Amino acid sequence: MVLLIDCYNLLHVPMPVSLAGLDETWLCRLMARSRYASGRIVVVCDGTAMPGGPAGSAAPNVDLVFSGPTRSADDVIIGLIERDSAPRSLTVVSNDRQIQKAARRRRARLCTCE
């Protein structure tokens, strides 16, 4: 199973106080200890890594991917969904309608960010 996470979409929903200040690095670390850790986890962020910030994930089984300066995280996630050879094994976490539409079209599982 592969879990695709729209990072900033997830980080900008209201969260419990215990998760306040969660960033890309901590999201990757939390996911590495979650029930999804036995599979592959891909956390996709908009833009490029900040200087001195994480360029990749330090957590096992978690890939931290930045979309780059010319594409959005949504474009990267939709591309990953469209190119996957087993889309029914994907679980996509996003509130973005375009991503949800692409996931439904390929019959991937969907989770909202809440």
GROMACS .gro file of C-alpha atoms in nm:
model
  114
    1MET     CA    1   0.000   0.000   0.000
    2VAL     CA    2   0.112   0.353  -0.079
    3LEU     CA    3  -0.004   0.661   0.110
    4LEU     CA    4   0.015   0.993  -0.082
    5ILE     CA    5  -0.017   1.303   0.138
    6ASP     CA    6  -0.082   1.659   0.019
    7CYS     CA    7   0.146   1.808   0.286
    8TYR     CA    8   0.047   2.173   0.309
    9ASN     CA    9  -0.320   2.088   0.253
   10LEU     CA   10  -0.299   1.863   0.559
   11LEU     CA   11  -0.090   2.101   0.770
   12HIS     CA   12  -0.337   2.387   0.722
   13VAL     CA   13  -0.648   2.219   0.864
   14PRO     CA   14  -0.740   2.292   1.226
   15MET     CA   15  -0.552   2.049   1.452
   16PRO     CA   16  -0.551   1.960   1.819
   17VAL     CA   17  -0.323   2.171   2.037
   18SER     CA   18  -0.090   1.871   2.075
   19LEU     CA   19  -0.011   1.896   1.701
   20ALA     CA   20   0.031   2.275   1.688
   21GLY     CA   21   0.343   2.378   1.500
   22LEU     CA   22   0.362   2.056   1.300
   23ASP     CA   23   0.588   2.097   0.996
   24GLU     CA   24   0.709   1.874   0.712
   25THR     CA   25   0.980   1.708   0.920
   26TRP     CA   26   0.751   1.628   1.211
   27LEU     CA   27   0.477   1.507   0.978
   28CYS     CA   28   0.724   1.260   0.824
   29ARG     CA   29   0.836   1.143   1.169
   30LEU     CA   30   0.476   1.097   1.286
   31MET     CA   31   0.386   0.904   0.972
   32ALA     CA   32   0.690   0.678   1.018
   33ARG     CA   33   0.543   0.574   1.356
   34SER     CA   34   0.183   0.544   1.235
   35ARG     CA   35  -0.019   0.240   1.134
   36TYR     CA   36   0.079   0.322   0.773
   37ALA     CA   37   0.452   0.277   0.841
   38SER     CA   38   0.456  -0.077   0.703
   39GLY     CA   39   0.390   0.062   0.354
   40ARG     CA   40   0.539   0.340   0.146
   41ILE     CA   41   0.447   0.697   0.242
   42VAL     CA   42   0.499   0.992   0.008
   43VAL     CA   43   0.458   1.344   0.151
   44VAL     CA   44   0.438   1.600  -0.131
   45CYS     CA   45   0.508   1.970  -0.067
   46ASP     CA   46   0.472   2.275  -0.290
   47GLY     CA   47   0.785   2.455  -0.406
   48THR     CA   48   1.142   2.382  -0.309
   49ALA     CA   49   1.305   2.303   0.023
   50MET     CA   50   1.397   2.612   0.222
   51PRO     CA   51   1.770   2.675   0.269
   52GLY     CA   52   1.869   2.491   0.583
   53GLY     CA   53   1.537   2.306   0.581
   54PRO     CA   54   1.478   1.940   0.506
   55ALA     CA   55   1.558   1.839   0.147
   56GLY     CA   56   1.424   1.491   0.214
   57SER     CA   57   1.278   1.284   0.490
   58ALA     CA   58   1.494   1.146   0.768
   59ALA     CA   59   1.216   0.902   0.855
   60PRO     CA   60   1.226   0.544   0.723
   61ASN     CA   61   0.963   0.451   0.462
   62VAL     CA   62   0.867   0.817   0.418
   63ASP     CA   63   0.962   1.010   0.105
   64LEU     CA   64   0.948   1.389   0.131
   65VAL     CA   65   0.905   1.531  -0.219
   66PHE     CA   66   0.907   1.898  -0.319
   67SER     CA   67   0.724   1.988  -0.640
   68GLY     CA   68   0.988   2.236  -0.757
   69PRO     CA   69   0.953   2.595  -0.873
   70THR     CA   70   0.741   2.528  -1.183
   71ARG     CA   71   0.487   2.270  -1.063
   72SER     CA   72   0.244   2.244  -0.776
   73ALA     CA   73   0.217   1.962  -0.527
   74ASP     CA   74  -0.127   1.896  -0.675
   75ASP     CA   75   0.030   1.838  -1.018
   76VAL     CA   76   0.287   1.599  -0.869
   77ILE     CA   77   0.025   1.401  -0.675
   78ILE     CA   78  -0.209   1.379  -0.976
   79GLY     CA   79   0.086   1.258  -1.186
   80LEU     CA   80   0.171   0.992  -0.926
   81ILE     CA   81  -0.191   0.875  -0.922
   82GLU     CA   82  -0.213   0.864  -1.302
   83ARG     CA   83   0.117   0.675  -1.345
   84ASP     CA   84   0.066   0.420  -1.069
   85SER     CA   85   0.040   0.064  -1.197
   86ALA     CA   86  -0.183  -0.043  -0.904
   87PRO     CA   87  -0.393   0.265  -0.820
   88ARG     CA   88  -0.636   0.067  -0.605
   89SER     CA   89  -0.352   0.019  -0.357
   90LEU     CA   90  -0.312   0.397  -0.319
   91THR     CA   91  -0.458   0.598  -0.033
   92VAL     CA   92  -0.464   0.970  -0.111
   93VAL     CA   93  -0.489   1.232   0.166
   94SER     CA   94  -0.608   1.570   0.037
   95ASN     CA   95  -0.901   1.809   0.041
   96ASP     CA   96  -0.817   1.934  -0.308
   97ARG     CA   97  -1.098   1.858  -0.553
   98GLN     CA   98  -0.872   1.799  -0.853
   99ILE     CA   99  -0.668   1.544  -0.660
  100GLN     CA  100  -0.983   1.376  -0.530
  101LYS     CA  101  -1.123   1.359  -0.884
  102ALA     CA  102  -0.803   1.198  -1.014
  103ALA     CA  103  -0.806   0.948  -0.727
  104ARG     CA  104  -1.170   0.856  -0.788
  105ARG     CA  105  -1.107   0.815  -1.161
  106ARG     CA  106  -0.830   0.560  -1.085
  107ARG     CA  107  -1.031   0.406  -0.797
  108ALA     CA  108  -0.775   0.494  -0.531
  109ARG     CA  109  -0.886   0.530  -0.168
  110LEU     CA  110  -0.946   0.882  -0.044
  111CYS     CA  111  -0.905   1.041   0.297
  112THR     CA  112  -0.982   1.403   0.373
  113CYS     CA  113  -0.731   1.599   0.574
  114GLU     CA  114  -0.962   1.625   0.872
   0.00000   0.00000   0.00000
